[in-house]
XYZ file of N, CA, C and O in Angstrom:
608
model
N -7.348 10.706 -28.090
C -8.325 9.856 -27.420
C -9.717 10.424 -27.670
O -9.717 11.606 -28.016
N -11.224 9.665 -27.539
C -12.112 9.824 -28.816
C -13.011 10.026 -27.154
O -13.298 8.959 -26.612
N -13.312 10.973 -26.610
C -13.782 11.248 -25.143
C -15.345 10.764 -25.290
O -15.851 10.312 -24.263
N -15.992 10.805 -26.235
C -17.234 9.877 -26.390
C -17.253 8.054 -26.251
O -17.894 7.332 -25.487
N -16.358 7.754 -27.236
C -15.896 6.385 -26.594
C -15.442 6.152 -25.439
O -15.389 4.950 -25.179
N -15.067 6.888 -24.585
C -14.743 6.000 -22.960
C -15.458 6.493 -22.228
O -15.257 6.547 -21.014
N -17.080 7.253 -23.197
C -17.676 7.869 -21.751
C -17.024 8.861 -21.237
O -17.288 8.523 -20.084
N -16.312 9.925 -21.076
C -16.039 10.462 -20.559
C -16.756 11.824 -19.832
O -17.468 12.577 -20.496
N -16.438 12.084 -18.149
C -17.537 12.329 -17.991
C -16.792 13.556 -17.424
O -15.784 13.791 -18.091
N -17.016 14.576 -16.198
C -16.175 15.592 -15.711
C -16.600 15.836 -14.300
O -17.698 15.337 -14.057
N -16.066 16.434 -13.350
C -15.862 16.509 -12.174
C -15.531 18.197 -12.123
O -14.625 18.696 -12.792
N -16.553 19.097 -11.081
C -15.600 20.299 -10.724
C -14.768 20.262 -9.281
O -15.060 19.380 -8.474
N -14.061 20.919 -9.067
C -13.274 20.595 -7.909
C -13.667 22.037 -7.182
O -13.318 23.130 -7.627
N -14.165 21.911 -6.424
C -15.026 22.661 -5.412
C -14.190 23.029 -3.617
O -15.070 22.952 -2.759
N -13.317 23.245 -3.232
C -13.221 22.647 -1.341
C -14.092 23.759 -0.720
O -14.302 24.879 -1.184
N -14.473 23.313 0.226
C -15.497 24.345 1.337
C -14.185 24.104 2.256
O -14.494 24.191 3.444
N -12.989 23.862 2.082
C -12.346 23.632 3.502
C -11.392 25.091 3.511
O -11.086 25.750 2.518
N -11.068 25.343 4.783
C -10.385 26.345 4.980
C -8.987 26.044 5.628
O -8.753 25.743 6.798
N -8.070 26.206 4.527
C -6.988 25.444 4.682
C -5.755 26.734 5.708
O -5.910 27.924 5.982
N -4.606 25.756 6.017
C -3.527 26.716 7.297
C -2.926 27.461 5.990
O -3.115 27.226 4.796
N -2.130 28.449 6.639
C -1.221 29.186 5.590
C -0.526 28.102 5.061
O -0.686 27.922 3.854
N 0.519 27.002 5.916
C 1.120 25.997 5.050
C 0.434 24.712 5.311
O 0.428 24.349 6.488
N -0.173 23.917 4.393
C -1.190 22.723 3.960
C -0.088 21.878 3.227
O 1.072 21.950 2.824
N -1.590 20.697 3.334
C -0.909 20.022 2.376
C -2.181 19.089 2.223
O -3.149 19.325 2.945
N -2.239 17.774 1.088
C -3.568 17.454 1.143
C -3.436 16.060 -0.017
O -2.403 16.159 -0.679
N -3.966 15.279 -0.236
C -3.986 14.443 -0.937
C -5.984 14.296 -1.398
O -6.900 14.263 -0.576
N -6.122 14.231 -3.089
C -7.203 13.949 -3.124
C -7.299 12.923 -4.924
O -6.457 12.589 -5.757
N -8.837 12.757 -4.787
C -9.192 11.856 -5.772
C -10.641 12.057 -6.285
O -11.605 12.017 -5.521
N -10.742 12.269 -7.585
C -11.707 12.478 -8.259
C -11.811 11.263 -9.413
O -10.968 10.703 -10.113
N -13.340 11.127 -9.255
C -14.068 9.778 -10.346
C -15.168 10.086 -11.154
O -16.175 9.689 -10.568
N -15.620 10.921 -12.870
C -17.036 10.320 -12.830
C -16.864 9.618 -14.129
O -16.106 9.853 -15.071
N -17.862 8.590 -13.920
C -17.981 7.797 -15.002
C -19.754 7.573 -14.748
O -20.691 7.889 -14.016
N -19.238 6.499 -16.387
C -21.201 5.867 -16.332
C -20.575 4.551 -16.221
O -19.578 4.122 -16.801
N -21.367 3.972 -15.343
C -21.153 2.121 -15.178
C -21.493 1.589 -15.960
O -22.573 1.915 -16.452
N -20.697 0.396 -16.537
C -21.847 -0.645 -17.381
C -23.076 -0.422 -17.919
O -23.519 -0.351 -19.065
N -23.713 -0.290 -16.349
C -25.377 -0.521 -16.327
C -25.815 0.814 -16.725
O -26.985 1.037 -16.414
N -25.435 1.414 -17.102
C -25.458 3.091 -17.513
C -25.744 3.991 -16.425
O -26.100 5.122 -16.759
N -25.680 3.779 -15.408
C -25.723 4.289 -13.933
C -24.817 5.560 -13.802
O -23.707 5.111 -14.088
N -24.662 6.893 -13.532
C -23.564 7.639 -13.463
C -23.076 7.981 -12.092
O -23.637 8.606 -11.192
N -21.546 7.256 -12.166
C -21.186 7.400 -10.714
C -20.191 8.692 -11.108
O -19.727 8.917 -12.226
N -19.905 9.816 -9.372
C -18.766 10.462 -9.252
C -18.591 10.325 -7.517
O -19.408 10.128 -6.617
N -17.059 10.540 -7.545
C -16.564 10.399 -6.753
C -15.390 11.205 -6.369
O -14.403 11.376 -7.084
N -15.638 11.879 -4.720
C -14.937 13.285 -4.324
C -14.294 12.173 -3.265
O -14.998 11.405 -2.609
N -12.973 12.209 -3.214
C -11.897 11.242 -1.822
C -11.086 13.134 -1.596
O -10.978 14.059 -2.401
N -10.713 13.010 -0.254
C -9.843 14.146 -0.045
C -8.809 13.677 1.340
O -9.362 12.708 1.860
N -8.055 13.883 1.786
C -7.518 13.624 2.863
C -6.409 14.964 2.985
O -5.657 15.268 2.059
N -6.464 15.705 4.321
C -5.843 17.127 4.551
C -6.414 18.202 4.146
O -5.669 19.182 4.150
N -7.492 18.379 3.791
C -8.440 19.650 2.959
C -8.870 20.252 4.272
O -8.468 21.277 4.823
N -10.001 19.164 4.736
C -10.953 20.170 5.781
C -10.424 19.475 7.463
O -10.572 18.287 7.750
N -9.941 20.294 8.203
C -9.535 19.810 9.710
C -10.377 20.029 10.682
O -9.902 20.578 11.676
N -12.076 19.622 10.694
C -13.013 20.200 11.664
C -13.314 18.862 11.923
O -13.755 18.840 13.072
N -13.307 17.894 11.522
C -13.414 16.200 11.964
C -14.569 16.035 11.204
O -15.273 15.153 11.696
N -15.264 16.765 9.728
C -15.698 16.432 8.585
C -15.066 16.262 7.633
O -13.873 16.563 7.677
N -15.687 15.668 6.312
C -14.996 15.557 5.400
C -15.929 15.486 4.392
O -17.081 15.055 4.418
N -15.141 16.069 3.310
C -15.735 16.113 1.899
C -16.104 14.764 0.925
O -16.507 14.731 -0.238
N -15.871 13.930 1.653
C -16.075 12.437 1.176
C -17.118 12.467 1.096
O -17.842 12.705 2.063
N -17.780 12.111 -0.717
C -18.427 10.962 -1.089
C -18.531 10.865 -2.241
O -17.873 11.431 -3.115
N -19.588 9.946 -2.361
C -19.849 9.432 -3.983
C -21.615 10.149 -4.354
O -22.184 11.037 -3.718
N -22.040 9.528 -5.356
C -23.004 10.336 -6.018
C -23.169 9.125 -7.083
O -22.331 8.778 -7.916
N -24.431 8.575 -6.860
C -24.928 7.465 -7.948
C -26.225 7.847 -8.812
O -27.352 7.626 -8.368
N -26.012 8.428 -10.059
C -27.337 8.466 -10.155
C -28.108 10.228 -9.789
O -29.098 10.785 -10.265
N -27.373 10.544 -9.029
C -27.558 11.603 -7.751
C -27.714 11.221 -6.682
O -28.013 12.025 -5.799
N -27.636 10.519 -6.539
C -27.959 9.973 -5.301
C -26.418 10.216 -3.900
O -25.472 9.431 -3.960
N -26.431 11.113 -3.027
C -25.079 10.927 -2.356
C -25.145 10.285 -1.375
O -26.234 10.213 -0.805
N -24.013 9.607 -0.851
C -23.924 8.808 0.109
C -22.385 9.820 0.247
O -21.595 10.346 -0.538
N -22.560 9.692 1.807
C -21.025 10.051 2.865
C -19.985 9.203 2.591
O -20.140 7.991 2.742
N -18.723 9.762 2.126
C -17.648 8.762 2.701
C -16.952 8.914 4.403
O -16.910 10.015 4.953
N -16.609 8.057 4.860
C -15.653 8.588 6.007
C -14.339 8.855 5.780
O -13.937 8.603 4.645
N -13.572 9.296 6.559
C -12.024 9.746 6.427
C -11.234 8.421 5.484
O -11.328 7.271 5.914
N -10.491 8.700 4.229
C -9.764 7.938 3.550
C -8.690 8.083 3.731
O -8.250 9.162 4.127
N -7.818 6.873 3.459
C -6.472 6.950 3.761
C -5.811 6.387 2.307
O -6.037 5.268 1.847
N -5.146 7.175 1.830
C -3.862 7.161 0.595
C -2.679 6.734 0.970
O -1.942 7.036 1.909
N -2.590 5.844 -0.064
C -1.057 5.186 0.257
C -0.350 5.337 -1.089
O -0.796 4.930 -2.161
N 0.774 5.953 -0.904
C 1.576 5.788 -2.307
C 2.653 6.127 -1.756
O 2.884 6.471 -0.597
N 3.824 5.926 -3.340
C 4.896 6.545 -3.137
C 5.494 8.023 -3.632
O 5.719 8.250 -4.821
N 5.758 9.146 -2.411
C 5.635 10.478 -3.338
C 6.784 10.278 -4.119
O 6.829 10.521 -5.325
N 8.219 9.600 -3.084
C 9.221 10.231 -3.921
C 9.916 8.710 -5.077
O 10.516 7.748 -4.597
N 9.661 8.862 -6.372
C 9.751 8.113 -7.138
C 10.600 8.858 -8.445
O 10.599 10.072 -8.652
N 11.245 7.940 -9.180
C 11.853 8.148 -10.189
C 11.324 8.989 -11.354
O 11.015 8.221 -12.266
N 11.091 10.323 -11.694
C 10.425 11.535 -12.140
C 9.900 10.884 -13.228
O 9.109 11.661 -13.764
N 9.964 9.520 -14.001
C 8.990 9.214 -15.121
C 8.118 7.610 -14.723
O 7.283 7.144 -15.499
N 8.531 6.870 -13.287
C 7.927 6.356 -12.884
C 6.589 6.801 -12.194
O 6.561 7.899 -11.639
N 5.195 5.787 -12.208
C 4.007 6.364 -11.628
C 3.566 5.207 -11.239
O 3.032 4.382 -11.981
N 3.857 5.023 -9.502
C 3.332 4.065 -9.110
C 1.846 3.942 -8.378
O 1.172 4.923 -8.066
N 1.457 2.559 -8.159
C -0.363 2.686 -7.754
C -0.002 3.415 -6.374
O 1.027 3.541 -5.711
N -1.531 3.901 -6.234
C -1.861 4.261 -5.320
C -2.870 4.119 -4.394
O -3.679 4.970 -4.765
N -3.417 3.479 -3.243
C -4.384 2.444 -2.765
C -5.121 4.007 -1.762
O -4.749 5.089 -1.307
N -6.315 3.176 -1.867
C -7.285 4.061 -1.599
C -8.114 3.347 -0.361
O -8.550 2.283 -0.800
N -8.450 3.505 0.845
C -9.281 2.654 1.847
C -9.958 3.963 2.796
O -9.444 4.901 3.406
N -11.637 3.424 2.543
C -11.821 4.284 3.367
C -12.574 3.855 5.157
O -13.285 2.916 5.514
N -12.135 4.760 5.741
C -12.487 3.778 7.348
C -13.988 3.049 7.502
O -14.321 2.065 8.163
N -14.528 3.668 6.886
C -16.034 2.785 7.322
C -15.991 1.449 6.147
O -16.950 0.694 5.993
N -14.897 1.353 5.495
C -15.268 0.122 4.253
C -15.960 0.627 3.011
O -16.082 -0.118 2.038
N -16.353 1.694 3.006
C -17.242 1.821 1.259
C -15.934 1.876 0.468
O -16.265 1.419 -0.626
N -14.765 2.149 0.414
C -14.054 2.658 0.035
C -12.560 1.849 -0.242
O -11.553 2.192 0.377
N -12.532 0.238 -1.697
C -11.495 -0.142 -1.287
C -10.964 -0.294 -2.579
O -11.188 -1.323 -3.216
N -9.982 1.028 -3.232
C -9.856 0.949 -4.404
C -8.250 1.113 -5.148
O -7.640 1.653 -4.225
N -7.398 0.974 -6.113
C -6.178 0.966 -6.630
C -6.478 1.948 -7.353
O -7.592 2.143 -7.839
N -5.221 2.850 -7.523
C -5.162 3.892 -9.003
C -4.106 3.634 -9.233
O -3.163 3.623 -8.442
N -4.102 3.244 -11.001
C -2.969 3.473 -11.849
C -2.460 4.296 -12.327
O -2.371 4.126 -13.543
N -1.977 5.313 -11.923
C -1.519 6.517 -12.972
C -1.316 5.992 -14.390
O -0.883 4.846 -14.510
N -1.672 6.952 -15.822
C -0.974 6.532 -16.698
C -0.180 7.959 -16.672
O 0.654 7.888 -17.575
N -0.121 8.756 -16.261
C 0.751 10.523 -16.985
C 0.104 11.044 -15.879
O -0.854 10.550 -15.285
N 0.845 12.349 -15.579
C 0.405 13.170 -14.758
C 0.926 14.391 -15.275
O 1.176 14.416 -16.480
N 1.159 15.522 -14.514
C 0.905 16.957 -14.591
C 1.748 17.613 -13.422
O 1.187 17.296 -12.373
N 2.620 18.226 -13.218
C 3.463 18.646 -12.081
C 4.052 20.231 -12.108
O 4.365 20.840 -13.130
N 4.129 20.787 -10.601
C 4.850 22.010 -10.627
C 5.374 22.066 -9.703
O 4.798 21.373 -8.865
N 6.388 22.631 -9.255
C 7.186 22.501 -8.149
C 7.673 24.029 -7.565
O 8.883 23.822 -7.467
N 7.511 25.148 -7.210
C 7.449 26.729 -7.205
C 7.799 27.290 -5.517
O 7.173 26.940 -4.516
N 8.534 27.886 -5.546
C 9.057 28.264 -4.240
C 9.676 29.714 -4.346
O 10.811 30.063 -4.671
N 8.517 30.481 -3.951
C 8.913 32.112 -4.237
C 9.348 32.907 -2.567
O 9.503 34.059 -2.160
N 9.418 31.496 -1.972
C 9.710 31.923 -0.555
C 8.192 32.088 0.517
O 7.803 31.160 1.225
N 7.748 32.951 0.467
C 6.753 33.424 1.110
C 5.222 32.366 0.385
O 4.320 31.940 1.106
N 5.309 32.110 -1.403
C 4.550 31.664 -1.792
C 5.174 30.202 -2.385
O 6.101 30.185 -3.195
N 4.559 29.041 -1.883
C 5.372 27.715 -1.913
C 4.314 26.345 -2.826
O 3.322 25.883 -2.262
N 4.537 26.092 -3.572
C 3.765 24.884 -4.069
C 4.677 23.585 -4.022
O 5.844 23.810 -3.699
N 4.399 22.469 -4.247
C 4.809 21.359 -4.767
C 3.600 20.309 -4.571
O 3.125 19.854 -3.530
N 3.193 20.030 -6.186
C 2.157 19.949 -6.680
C 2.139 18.573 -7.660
O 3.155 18.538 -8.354
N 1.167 17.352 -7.899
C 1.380 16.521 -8.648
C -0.065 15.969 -9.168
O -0.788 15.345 -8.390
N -0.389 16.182 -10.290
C -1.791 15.406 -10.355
C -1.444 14.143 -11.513
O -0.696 14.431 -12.447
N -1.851 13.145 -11.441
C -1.802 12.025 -11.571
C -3.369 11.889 -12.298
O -4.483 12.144 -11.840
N -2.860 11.288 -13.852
C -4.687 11.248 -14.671
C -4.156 9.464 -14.202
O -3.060 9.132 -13.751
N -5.373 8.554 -14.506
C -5.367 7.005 -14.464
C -6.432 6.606 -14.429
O -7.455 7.185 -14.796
N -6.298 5.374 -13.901
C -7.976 4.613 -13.753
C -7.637 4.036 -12.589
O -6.551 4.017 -12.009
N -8.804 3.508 -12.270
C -9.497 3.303 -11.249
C -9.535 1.922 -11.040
O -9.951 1.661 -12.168
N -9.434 0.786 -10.488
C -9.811 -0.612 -10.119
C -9.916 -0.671 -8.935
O -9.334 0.180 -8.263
N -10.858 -1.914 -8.165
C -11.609 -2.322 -6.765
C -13.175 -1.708 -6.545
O -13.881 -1.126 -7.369
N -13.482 -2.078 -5.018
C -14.323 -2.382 -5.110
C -15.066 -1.017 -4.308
O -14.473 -0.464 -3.381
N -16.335 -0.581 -4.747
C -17.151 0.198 -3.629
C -18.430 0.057 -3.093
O -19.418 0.507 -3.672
N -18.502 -0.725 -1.692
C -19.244 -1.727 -0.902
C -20.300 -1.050 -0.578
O -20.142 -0.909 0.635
N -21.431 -0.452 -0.897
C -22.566 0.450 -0.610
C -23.368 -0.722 0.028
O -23.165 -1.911 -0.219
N -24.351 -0.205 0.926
C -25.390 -0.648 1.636
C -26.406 -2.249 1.176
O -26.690 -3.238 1.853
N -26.671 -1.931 -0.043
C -27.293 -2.662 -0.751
C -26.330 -3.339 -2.184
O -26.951 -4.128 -2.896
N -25.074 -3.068 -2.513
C -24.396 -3.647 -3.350
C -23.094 -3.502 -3.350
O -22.580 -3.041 -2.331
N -22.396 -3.799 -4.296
C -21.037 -3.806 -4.369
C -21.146 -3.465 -6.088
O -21.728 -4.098 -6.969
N -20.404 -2.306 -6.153
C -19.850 -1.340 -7.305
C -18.350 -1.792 -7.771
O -17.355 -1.160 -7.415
N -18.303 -2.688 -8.416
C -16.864 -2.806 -9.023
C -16.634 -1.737 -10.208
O -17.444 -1.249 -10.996
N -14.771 -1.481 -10.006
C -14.645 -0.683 -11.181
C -13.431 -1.154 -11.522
O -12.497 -1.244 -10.725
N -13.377 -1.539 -12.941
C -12.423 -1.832 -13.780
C -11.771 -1.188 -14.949
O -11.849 -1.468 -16.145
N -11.136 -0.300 -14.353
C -10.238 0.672 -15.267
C -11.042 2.008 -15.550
O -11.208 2.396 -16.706
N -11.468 2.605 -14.603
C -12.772 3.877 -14.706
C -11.409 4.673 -14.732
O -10.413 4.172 -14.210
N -11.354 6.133 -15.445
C -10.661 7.183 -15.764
C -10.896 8.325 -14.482
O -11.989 8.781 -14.145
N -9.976 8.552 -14.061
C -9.663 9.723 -12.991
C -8.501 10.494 -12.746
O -7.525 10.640 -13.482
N -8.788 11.112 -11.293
C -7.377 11.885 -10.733
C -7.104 11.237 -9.442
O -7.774 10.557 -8.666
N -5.651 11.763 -9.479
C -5.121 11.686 -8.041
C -4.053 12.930 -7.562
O -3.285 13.303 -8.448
N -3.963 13.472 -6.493
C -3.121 14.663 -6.358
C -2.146 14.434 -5.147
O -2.399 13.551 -4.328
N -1.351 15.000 -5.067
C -0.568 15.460 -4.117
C 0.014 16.821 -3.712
O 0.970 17.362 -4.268
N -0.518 17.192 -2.919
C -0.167 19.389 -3.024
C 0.430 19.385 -1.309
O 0.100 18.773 -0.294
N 1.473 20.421 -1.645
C 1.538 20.935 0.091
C 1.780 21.937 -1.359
O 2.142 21.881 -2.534
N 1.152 23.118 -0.006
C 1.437 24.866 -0.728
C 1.266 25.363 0.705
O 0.718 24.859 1.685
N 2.090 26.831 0.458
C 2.214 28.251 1.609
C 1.647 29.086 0.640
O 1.841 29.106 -0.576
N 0.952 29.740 1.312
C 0.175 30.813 0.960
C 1.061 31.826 1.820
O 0.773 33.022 1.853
């Protein structure tokens, strides 16, 4: 795949959250350039930080705007080469989007004391994100999606 042709853009994955010995967490990463050559990214997390903040938002341009608490819907336990969507809503409404997995990335590790089970999901992106002054459609934008519980 020719990463200049689809735009391709990158995301670091950063948490300020301070997670329990055993966690678990669902998240979603986006950057692209829009159409309009605009560069959006986008941080979704749900289970990271438990202080009644959250690491939610987007970034237009530079520009950040807050998300509120998102809620993920999928299916974890699926047929090991099936990858089904996964719906994305976030409570205040900016936030109403589908991911397609195409391939993902997995580990599954249980040393007793030290525990993963781990899934990242590459895909794209479709729906809508309802900002103040517009509505951001995205049609097939390239990202992640995860699923982790780990013991530390």
């Amino acid at each position: 795949m020719d990463l200049e042709q689809i735009k391709a853009q990158v995301s670091v994955d950063w948490s300020a959250g301070f997670m329990r010995r055993e966690t678990y967490w669902n998240w979603a990463s986006l950057a692209c350039i829009l159409d309009d050559g605009r560069r959006l990214g986008l941080n979704l997390a749900a289970g990271v930080v438990e202080t009644g903040f959250t690491e939610n938002a987007l970034w237009l341009d530079g520009n950040l705007t807050k998300i509120d608490m998102v809620d993920f819907k999928f299916q974890r336990y699926v047929d090991k080469n099936d990858c089904t969507q996964w719906q994305l809503r976030s409570n205040d409404g900016i936030i109403n989007l589908t991911f397609e997995p195409a391939g993902k990335r997995q580990d599954k590790t249980n040393l007793f004391i030290i525990a993963s089970n781990f899934t990242q999901h590459f895909g794209r992106f479709y729906g809508q994100i309802a900002l103040e002054n517009e509505v951001i459609t995205l049609d097939g934008e390239w990202g992640l999606t995860e699923d982790h519980y780990a013991k530390w």
